CSV table of C-alpha atoms and ligand atoms in Angstrom, one decimal:
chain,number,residue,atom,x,y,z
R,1,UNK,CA,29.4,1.2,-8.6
R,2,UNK,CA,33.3,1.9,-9.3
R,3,UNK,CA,34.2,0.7,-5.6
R,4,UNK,CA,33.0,-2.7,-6.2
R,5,UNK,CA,30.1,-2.4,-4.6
R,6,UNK,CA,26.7,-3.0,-5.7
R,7,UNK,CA,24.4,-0.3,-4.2
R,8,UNK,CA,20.4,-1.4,-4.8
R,9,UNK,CA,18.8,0.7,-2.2
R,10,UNK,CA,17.8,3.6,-4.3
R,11,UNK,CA,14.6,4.0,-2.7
R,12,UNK,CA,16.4,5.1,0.8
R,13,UNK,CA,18.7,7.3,-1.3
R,14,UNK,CA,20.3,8.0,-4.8
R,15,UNK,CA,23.5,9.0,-5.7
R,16,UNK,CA,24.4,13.3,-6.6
R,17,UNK,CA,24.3,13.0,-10.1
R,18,UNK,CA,26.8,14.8,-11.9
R,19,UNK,CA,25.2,17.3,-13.4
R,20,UNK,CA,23.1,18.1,-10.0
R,21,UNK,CA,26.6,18.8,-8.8
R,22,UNK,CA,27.6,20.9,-11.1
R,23,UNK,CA,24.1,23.3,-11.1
R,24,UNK,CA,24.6,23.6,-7.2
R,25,UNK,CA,28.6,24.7,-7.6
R,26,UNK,CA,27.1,27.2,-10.1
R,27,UNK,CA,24.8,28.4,-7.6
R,28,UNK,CA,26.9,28.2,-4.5
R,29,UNK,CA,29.7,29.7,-6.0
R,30,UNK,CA,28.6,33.3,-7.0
R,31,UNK,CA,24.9,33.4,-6.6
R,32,UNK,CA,23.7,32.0,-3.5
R,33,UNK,CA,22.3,35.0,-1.7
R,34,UNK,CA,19.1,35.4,0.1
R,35,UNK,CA,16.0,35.8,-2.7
R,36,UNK,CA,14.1,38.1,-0.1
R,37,UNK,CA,16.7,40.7,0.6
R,38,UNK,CA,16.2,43.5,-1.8
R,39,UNK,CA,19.7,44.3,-3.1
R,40,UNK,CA,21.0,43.4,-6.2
R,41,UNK,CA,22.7,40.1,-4.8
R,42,UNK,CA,19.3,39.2,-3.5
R,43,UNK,CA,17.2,40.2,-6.6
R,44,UNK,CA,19.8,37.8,-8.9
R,45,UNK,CA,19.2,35.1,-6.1
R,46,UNK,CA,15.1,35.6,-7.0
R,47,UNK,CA,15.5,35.0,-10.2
R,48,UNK,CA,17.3,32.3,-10.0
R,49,UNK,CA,14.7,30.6,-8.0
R,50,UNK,CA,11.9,32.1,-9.8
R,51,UNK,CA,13.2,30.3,-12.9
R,52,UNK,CA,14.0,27.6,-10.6
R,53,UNK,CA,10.3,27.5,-9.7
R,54,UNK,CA,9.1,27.6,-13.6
R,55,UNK,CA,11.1,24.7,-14.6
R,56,UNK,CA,9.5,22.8,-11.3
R,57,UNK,CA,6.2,24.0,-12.9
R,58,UNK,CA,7.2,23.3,-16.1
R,59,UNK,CA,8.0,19.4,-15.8
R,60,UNK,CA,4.5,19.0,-13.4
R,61,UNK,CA,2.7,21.0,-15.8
R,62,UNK,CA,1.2,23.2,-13.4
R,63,UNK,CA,1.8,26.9,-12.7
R,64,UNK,CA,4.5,28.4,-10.9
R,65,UNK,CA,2.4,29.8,-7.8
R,66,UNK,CA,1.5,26.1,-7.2
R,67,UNK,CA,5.4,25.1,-6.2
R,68,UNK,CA,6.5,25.3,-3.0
R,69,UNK,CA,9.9,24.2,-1.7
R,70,UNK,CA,10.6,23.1,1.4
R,71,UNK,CA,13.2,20.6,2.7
R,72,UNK,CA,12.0,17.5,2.0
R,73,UNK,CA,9.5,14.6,1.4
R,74,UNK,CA,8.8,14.5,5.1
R,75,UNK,CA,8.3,18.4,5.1
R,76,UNK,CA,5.5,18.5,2.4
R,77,UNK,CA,3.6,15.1,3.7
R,78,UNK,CA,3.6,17.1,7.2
R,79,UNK,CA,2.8,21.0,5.5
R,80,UNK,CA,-0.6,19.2,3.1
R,81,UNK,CA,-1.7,16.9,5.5
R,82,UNK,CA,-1.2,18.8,8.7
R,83,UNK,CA,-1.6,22.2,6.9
R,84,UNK,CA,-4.8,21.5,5.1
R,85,UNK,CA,-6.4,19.8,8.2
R,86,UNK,CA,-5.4,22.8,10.1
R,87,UNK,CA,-7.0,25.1,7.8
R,88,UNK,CA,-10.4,22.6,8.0
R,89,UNK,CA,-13.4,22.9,10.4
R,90,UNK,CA,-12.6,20.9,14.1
R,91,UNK,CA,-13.9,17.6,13.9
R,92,UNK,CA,-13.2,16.5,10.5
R,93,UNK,CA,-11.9,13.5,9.1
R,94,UNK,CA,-8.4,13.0,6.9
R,95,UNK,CA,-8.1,9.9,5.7
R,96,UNK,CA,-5.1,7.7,4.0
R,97,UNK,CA,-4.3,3.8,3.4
R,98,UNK,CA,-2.6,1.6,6.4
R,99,UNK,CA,0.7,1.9,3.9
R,100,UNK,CA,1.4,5.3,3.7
R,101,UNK,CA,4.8,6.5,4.9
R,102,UNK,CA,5.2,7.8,8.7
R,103,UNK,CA,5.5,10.7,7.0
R,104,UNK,CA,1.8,10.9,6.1
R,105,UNK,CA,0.8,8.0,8.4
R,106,UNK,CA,2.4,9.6,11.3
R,107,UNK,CA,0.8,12.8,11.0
R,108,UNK,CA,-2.7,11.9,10.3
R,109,UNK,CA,-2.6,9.5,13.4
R,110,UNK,CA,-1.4,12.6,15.5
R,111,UNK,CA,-4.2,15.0,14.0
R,112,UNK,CA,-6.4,12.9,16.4
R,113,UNK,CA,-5.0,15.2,19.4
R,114,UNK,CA,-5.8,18.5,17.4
R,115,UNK,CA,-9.6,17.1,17.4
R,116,UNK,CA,-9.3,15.9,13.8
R,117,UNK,CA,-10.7,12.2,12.9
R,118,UNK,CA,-8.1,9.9,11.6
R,119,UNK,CA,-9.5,7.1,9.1
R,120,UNK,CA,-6.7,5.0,8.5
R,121,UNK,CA,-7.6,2.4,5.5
R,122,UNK,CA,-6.8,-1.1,5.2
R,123,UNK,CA,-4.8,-2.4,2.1
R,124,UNK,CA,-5.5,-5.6,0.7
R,125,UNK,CA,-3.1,-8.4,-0.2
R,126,UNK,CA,-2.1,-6.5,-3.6
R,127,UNK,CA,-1.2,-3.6,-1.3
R,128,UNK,CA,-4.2,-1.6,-3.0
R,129,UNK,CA,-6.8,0.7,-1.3
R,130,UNK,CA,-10.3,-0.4,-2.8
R,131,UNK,CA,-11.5,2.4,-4.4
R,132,UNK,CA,-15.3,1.4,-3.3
R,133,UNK,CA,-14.3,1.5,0.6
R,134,UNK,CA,-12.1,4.9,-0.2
R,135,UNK,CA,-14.8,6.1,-1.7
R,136,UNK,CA,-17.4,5.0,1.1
R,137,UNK,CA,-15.3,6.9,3.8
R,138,UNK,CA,-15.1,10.6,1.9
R,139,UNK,CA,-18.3,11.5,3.9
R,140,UNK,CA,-19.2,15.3,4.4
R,141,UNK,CA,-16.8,16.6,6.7
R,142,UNK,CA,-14.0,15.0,5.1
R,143,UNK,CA,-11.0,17.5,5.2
R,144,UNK,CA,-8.2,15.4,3.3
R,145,UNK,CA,-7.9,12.4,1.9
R,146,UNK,CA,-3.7,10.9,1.3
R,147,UNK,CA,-3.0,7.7,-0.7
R,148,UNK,CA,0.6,7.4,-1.9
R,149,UNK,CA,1.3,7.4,-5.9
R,150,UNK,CA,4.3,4.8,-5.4
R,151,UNK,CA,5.2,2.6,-2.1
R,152,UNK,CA,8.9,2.7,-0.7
R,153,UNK,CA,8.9,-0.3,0.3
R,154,UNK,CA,6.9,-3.0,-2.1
R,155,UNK,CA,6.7,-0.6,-5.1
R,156,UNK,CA,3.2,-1.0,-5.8
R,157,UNK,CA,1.7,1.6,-7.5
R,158,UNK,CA,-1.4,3.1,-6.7
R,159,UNK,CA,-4.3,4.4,-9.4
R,160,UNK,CA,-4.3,7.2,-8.1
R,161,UNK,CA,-6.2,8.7,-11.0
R,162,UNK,CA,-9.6,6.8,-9.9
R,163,UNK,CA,-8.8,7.6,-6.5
R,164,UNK,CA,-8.7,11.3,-7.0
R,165,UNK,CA,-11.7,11.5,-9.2
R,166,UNK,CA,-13.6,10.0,-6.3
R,167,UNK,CA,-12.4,12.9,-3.9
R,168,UNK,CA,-13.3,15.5,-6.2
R,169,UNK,CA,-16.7,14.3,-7.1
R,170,UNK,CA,-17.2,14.5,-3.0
R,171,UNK,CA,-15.4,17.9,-2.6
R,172,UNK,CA,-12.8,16.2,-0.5
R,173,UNK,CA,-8.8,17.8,-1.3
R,174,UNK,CA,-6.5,14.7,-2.2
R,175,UNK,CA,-3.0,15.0,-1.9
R,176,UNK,CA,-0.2,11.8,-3.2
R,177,UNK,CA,3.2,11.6,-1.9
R,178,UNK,CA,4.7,10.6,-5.3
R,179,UNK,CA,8.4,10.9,-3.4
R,180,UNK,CA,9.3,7.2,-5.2
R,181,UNK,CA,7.6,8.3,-8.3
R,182,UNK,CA,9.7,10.8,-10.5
R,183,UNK,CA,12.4,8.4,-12.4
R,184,UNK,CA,9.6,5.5,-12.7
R,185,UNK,CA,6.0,7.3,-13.7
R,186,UNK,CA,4.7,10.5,-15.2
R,187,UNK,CA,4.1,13.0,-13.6
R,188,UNK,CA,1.8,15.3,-15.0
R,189,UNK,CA,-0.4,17.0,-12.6
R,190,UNK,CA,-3.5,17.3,-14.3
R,191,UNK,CA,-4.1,14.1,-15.8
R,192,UNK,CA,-3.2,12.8,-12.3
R,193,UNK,CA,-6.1,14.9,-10.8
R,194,UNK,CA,-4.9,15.3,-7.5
R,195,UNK,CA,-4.8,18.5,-5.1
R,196,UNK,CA,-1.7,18.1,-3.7
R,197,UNK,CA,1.4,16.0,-4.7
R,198,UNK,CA,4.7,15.9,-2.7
R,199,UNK,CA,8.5,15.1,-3.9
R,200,UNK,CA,11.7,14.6,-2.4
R,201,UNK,CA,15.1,15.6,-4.6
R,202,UNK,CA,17.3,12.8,-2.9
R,203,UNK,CA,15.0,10.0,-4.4
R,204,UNK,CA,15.9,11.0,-8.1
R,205,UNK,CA,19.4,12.2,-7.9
R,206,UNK,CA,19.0,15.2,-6.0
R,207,UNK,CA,20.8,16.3,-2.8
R,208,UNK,CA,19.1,15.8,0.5
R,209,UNK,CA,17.3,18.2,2.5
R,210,UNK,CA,15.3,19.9,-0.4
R,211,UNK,CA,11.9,18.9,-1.9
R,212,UNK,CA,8.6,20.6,-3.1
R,213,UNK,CA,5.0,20.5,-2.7
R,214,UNK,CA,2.4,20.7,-5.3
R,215,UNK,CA,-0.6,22.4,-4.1
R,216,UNK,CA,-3.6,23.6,-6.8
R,217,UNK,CA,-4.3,27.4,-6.5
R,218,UNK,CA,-7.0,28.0,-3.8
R,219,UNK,CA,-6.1,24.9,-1.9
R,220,UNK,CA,-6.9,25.9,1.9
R,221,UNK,CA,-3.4,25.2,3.4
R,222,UNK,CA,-2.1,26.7,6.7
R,223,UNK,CA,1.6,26.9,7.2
R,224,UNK,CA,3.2,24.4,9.4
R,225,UNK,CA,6.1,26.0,10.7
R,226,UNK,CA,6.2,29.7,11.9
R,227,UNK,CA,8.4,32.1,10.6
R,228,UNK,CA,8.5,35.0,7.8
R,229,UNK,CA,6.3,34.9,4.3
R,230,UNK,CA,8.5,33.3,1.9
R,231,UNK,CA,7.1,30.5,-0.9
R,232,UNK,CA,3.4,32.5,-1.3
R,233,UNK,CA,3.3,32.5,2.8
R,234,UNK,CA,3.1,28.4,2.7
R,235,UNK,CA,6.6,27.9,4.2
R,236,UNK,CA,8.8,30.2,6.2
R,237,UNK,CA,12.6,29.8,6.0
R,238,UNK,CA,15.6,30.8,3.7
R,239,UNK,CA,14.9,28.6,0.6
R,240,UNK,CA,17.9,26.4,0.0
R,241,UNK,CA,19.2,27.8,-3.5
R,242,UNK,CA,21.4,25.5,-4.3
R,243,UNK,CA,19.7,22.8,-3.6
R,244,UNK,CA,16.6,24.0,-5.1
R,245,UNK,CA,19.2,24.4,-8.3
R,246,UNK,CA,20.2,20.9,-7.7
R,247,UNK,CA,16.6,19.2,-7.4
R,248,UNK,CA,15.0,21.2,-10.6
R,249,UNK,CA,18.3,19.8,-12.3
R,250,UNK,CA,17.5,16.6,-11.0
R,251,UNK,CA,13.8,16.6,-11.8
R,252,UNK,CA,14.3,17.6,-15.6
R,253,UNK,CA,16.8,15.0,-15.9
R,254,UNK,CA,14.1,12.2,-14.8
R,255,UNK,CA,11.7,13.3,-16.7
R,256,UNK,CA,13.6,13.1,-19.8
R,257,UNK,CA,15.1,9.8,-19.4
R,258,UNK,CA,12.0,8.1,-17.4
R,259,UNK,CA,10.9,5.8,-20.6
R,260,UNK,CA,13.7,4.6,-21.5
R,261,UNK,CA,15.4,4.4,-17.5
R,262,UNK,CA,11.3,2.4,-17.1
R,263,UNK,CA,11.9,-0.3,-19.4
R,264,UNK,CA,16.1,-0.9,-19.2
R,265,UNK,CA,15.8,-1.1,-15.2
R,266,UNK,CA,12.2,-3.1,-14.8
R,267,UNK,CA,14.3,-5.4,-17.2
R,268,UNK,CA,16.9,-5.7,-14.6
R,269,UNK,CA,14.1,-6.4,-12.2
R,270,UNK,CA,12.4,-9.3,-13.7
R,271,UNK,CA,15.5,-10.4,-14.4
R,272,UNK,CA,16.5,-10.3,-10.6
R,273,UNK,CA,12.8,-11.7,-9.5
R,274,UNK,CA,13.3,-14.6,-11.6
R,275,UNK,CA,16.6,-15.6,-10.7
R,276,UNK,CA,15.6,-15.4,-6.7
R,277,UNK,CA,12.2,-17.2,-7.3
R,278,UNK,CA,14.2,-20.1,-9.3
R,279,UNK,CA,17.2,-20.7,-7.2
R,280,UNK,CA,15.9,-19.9,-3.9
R,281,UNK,CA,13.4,-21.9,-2.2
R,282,UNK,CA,10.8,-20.5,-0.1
R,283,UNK,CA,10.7,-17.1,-1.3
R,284,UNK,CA,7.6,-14.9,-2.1
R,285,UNK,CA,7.9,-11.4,-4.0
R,286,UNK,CA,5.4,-8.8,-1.6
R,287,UNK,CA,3.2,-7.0,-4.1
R,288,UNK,CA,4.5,-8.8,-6.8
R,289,UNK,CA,0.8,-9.6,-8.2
R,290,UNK,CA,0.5,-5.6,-8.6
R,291,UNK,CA,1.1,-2.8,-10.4
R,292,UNK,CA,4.6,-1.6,-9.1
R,293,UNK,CA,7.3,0.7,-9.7
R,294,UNK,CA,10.2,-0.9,-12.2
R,295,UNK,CA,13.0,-0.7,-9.9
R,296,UNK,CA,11.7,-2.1,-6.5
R,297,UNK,CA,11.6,-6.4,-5.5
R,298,UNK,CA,10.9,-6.8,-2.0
R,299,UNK,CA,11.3,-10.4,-1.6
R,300,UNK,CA,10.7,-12.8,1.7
R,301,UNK,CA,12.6,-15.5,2.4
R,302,UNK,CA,11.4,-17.3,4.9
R,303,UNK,CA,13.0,-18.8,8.0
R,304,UNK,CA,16.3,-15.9,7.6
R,305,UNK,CA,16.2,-13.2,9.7
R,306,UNK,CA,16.2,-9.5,7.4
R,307,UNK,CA,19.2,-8.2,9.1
R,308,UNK,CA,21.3,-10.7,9.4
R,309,UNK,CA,20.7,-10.7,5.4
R,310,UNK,CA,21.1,-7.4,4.9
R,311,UNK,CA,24.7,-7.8,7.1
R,312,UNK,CA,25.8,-10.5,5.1
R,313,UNK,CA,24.8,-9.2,1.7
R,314,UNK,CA,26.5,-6.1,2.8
R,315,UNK,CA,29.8,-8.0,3.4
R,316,UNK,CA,29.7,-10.0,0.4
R,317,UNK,CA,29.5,-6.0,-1.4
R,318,UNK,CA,25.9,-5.9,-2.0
R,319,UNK,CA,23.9,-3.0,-0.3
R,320,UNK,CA,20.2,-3.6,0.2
R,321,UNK,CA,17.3,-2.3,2.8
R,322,UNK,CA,15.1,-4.6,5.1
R,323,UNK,CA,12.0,-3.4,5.0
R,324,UNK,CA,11.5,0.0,5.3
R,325,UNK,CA,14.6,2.1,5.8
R,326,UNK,CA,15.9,2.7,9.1
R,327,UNK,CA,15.8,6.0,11.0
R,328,UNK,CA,17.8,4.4,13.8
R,329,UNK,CA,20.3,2.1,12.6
R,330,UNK,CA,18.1,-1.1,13.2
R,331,UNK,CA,15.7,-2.3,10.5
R,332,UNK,CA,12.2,-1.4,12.0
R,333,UNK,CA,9.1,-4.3,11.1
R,334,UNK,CA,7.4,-3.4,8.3
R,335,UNK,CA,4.1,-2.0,9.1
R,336,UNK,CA,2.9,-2.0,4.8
R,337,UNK,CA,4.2,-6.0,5.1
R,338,UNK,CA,2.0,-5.9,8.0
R,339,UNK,CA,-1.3,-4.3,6.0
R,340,UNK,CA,-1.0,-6.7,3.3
R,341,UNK,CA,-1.4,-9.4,5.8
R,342,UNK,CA,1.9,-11.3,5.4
R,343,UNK,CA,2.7,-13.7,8.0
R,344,UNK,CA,5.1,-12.7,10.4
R,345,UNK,CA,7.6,-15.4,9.0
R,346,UNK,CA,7.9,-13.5,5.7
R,347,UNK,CA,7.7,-10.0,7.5
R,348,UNK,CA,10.5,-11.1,9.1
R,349,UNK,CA,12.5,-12.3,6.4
R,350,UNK,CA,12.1,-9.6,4.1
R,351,UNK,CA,14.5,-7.5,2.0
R,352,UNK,CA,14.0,-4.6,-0.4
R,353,UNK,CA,16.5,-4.3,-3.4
R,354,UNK,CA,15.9,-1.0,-5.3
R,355,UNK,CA,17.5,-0.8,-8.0
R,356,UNK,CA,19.0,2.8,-10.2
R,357,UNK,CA,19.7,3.7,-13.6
R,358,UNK,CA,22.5,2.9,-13.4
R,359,UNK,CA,22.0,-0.7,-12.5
R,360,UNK,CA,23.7,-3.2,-14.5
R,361,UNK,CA,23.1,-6.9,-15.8
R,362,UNK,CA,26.6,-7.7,-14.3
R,363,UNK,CA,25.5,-6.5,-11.1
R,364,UNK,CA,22.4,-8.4,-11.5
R,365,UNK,CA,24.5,-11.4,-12.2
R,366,UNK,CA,26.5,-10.8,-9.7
R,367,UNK,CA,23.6,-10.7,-7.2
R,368,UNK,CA,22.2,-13.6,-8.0
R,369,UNK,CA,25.3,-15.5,-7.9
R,370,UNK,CA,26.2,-14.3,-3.9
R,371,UNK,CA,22.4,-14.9,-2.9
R,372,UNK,CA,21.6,-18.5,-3.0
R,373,UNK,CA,24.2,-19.8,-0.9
R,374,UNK,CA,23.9,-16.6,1.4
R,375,UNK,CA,20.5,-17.4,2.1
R,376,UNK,CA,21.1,-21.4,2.5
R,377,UNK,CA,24.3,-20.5,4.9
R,378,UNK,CA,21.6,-18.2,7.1
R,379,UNK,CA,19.1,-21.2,7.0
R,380,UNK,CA,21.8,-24.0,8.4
R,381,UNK,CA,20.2,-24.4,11.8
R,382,UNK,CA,23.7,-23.8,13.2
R,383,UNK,CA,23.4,-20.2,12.0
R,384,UNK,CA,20.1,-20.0,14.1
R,385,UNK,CA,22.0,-18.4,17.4
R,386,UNK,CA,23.7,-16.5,15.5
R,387,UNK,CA,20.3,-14.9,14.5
R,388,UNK,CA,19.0,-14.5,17.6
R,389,UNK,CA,21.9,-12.8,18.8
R,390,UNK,CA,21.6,-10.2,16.2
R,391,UNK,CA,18.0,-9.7,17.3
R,392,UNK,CA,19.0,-9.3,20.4
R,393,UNK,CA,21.5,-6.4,19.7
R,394,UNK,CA,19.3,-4.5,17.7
R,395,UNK,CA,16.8,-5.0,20.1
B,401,PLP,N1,7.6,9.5,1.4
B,401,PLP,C1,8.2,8.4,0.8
B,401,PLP,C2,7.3,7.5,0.0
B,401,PLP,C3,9.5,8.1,1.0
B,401,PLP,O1,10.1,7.0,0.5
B,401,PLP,C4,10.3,9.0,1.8
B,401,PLP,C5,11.7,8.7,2.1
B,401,PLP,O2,12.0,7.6,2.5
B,401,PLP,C6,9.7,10.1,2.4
B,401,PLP,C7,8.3,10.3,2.1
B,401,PLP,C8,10.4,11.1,3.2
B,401,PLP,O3,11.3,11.9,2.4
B,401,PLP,P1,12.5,12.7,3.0
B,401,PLP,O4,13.6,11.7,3.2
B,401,PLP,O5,12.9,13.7,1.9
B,401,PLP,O6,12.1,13.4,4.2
């Protein structure tokens, strides 16, 4: 980063890039009218998202009539979880693993009050569904079934191939939030095999407040909020042009530099794993025995306190996450640490550095040259009321 700073929480958010920017200026600037209204400023504005929607289509490899914005990750977890199980019979079951996001896990739980049955999995140590035991619960009646492509927080990737091949030989819809995915994996649709698949522009250089949802023609989906007909009837509202500009920018962009982003950055990683695990004592790396995403190292170190880390990495320049990212200014505990079955002295002492692609080896370096002593200063027992003091606050 040009201020000095070292910013490795791309997994809460990534910087605009550049050319993002400049599609959404050319957007706001002269075009940015409503697509529904049917003068000629409105008919420009829907074909600008009509070619917006193609290139979405394009880079999934599925057809346009299967794209539908909305505002966010959050947005299309909520419209195919919540929008599916609404359009399935009373009574049936939607399952998803113990580490989805609360934006999957959240609303499943909740279905239970609409009179739907929520089957939440466990994970194992590896983070990883068994595909056996997800298979085992798609029994008849099974509405949805949600595992996530890529976890925020540990990085660990799902096969989510085998997963959805097990739906679909039970006739059970499968939908992947694959909002960490679109710098790191491929993407392509059909190879993937899933129903449904949901994306957030923010994670990949995209502005905030704008995402899509993948949903296979014929997929049984009922809108989730109420409103007019726009995106095919799926989602009422305005679309957001110039975000919608700024995200299909964005996702094109990722596409075409995922290999080489892949192997640069997971470089960076190993590199940063190694230098922790060698110079820090009593550390573990959470999921680190699994498939993950190149960019994530969530890391415990035990007997330090994950916010009083995160505060003194941040003062010493270096901005990280602990655990999952916070929605109210205080870390919350981890509840995927928690499925894995880590012991509360490493849930508590754990951090997440995401890294970007723009990452560098100096900031790397640079890392691993603050953390060591960091770490050992938050260890001295005299730094122990300091701790609990910050617990206390955040409390
Ligand atoms: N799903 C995952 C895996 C995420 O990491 C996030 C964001 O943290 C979301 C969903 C929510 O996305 P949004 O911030 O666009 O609502």
């Amino acid at each position: 980063m040009n201020s000095g700073r070292i910013y490795l929480d791309n997994a809460a958010t990534t910087p605009l890039r550049l050319e993002v920017i400049d599609a959404m200026r050319e957007v706001a600037a002269d075009a940015d009218y409503n697509p529904s209204s049917l003068h000629a400023e409105g008919r420009r504005a829907a074909g600008l998202l009509d070619s917006a929607r193609d290139r979405a289509a394009s880079v999934l490899g599925v057809h346009r009539s299967e794209i539908t914005f909305t505002s966010g990750g959050t947005e299309s977890d909520n419209l195919a979880v919540a929008g599916t199980m609404r359009a399935s019979a009373k009574g049936s079951r939607v399952v998803c693993s113990a580490a989805e996001h609360h934006a999957v896990l959240v609303t499943v739980e909740r279905l239970a009050d609409e009179g739907y049955q929520p089957i939440v999995l466990p994970v194992g140590s590896d983070g990883h569904v068994d595909v056996d035991a997800f298979s085992r619960e798609l029994e008849p009646g099974t509405g949805l079934a949600s595992v996530m492509y890529a976890n925020n927080e540990t990085g660990v990737v799902t096969p989510i191939a085998a997963l959805a091949t097990a739906a679909r030989g039970r006739g059970v819809a499968f939908h992947t939030d694959a909002v960490q995915a679109p710098r790191w994996l491929a993407l392509d649709v059909r190879s993937l095999g899933v129903d449904m698949l949901s994306l957030s522009a923010h994670k990949f250089g995209g502005p905030k407040g704008v995402g899509l949802l993948y949903a296979r023609r014929g997929s049984a989906l009922h809108p989730v909020l109420s409103g007019g007909g726009q995106e095919f009837g799926r989602r009422p509202g305005t679309e957001n042009l110039a975000g919608i500009a700024g995200m299909v920018t964005a996702l094109e962009l990722a596409a075409a530099e995922r290999a080489e982003a892949t192997a640069r950055v997971g470089q960076l990683r190993d590199r940063l794993e190694s230098g922790i695990c060698s110079t820090v004592p009593d550390v573990r790396v959470n999921g680190g025995e699994a498939d993950r995403l190149p960019n994530i190292c969530n890391a415990s170190f035990a007997g330090v306190d994950s916010a009083a880390l995160l505060m003194a990495l941040d003062l010493a320049g270096v901005a990280v996450s602990a655990g999952s990212a916070c929605t109210s200014g205080s870390p919350e505990p981890s509840h995927v640490l928690a499925a894995m079955g880590l012991e509360p002295r490493w849930r508590q002492g754990a951090i997440r550095f995401s890294l970007g692609p723009t990452t560098d080896t100096l900031e790397i370096g640079r890392v691993l040259e603050i953390l060591p002593a960091v770490v050992a200063d938050l260890r001295r027992p005299s730094a122990a009321g300091t701790r609990s003091e910050t617990g206390r606050r955040d409390g």
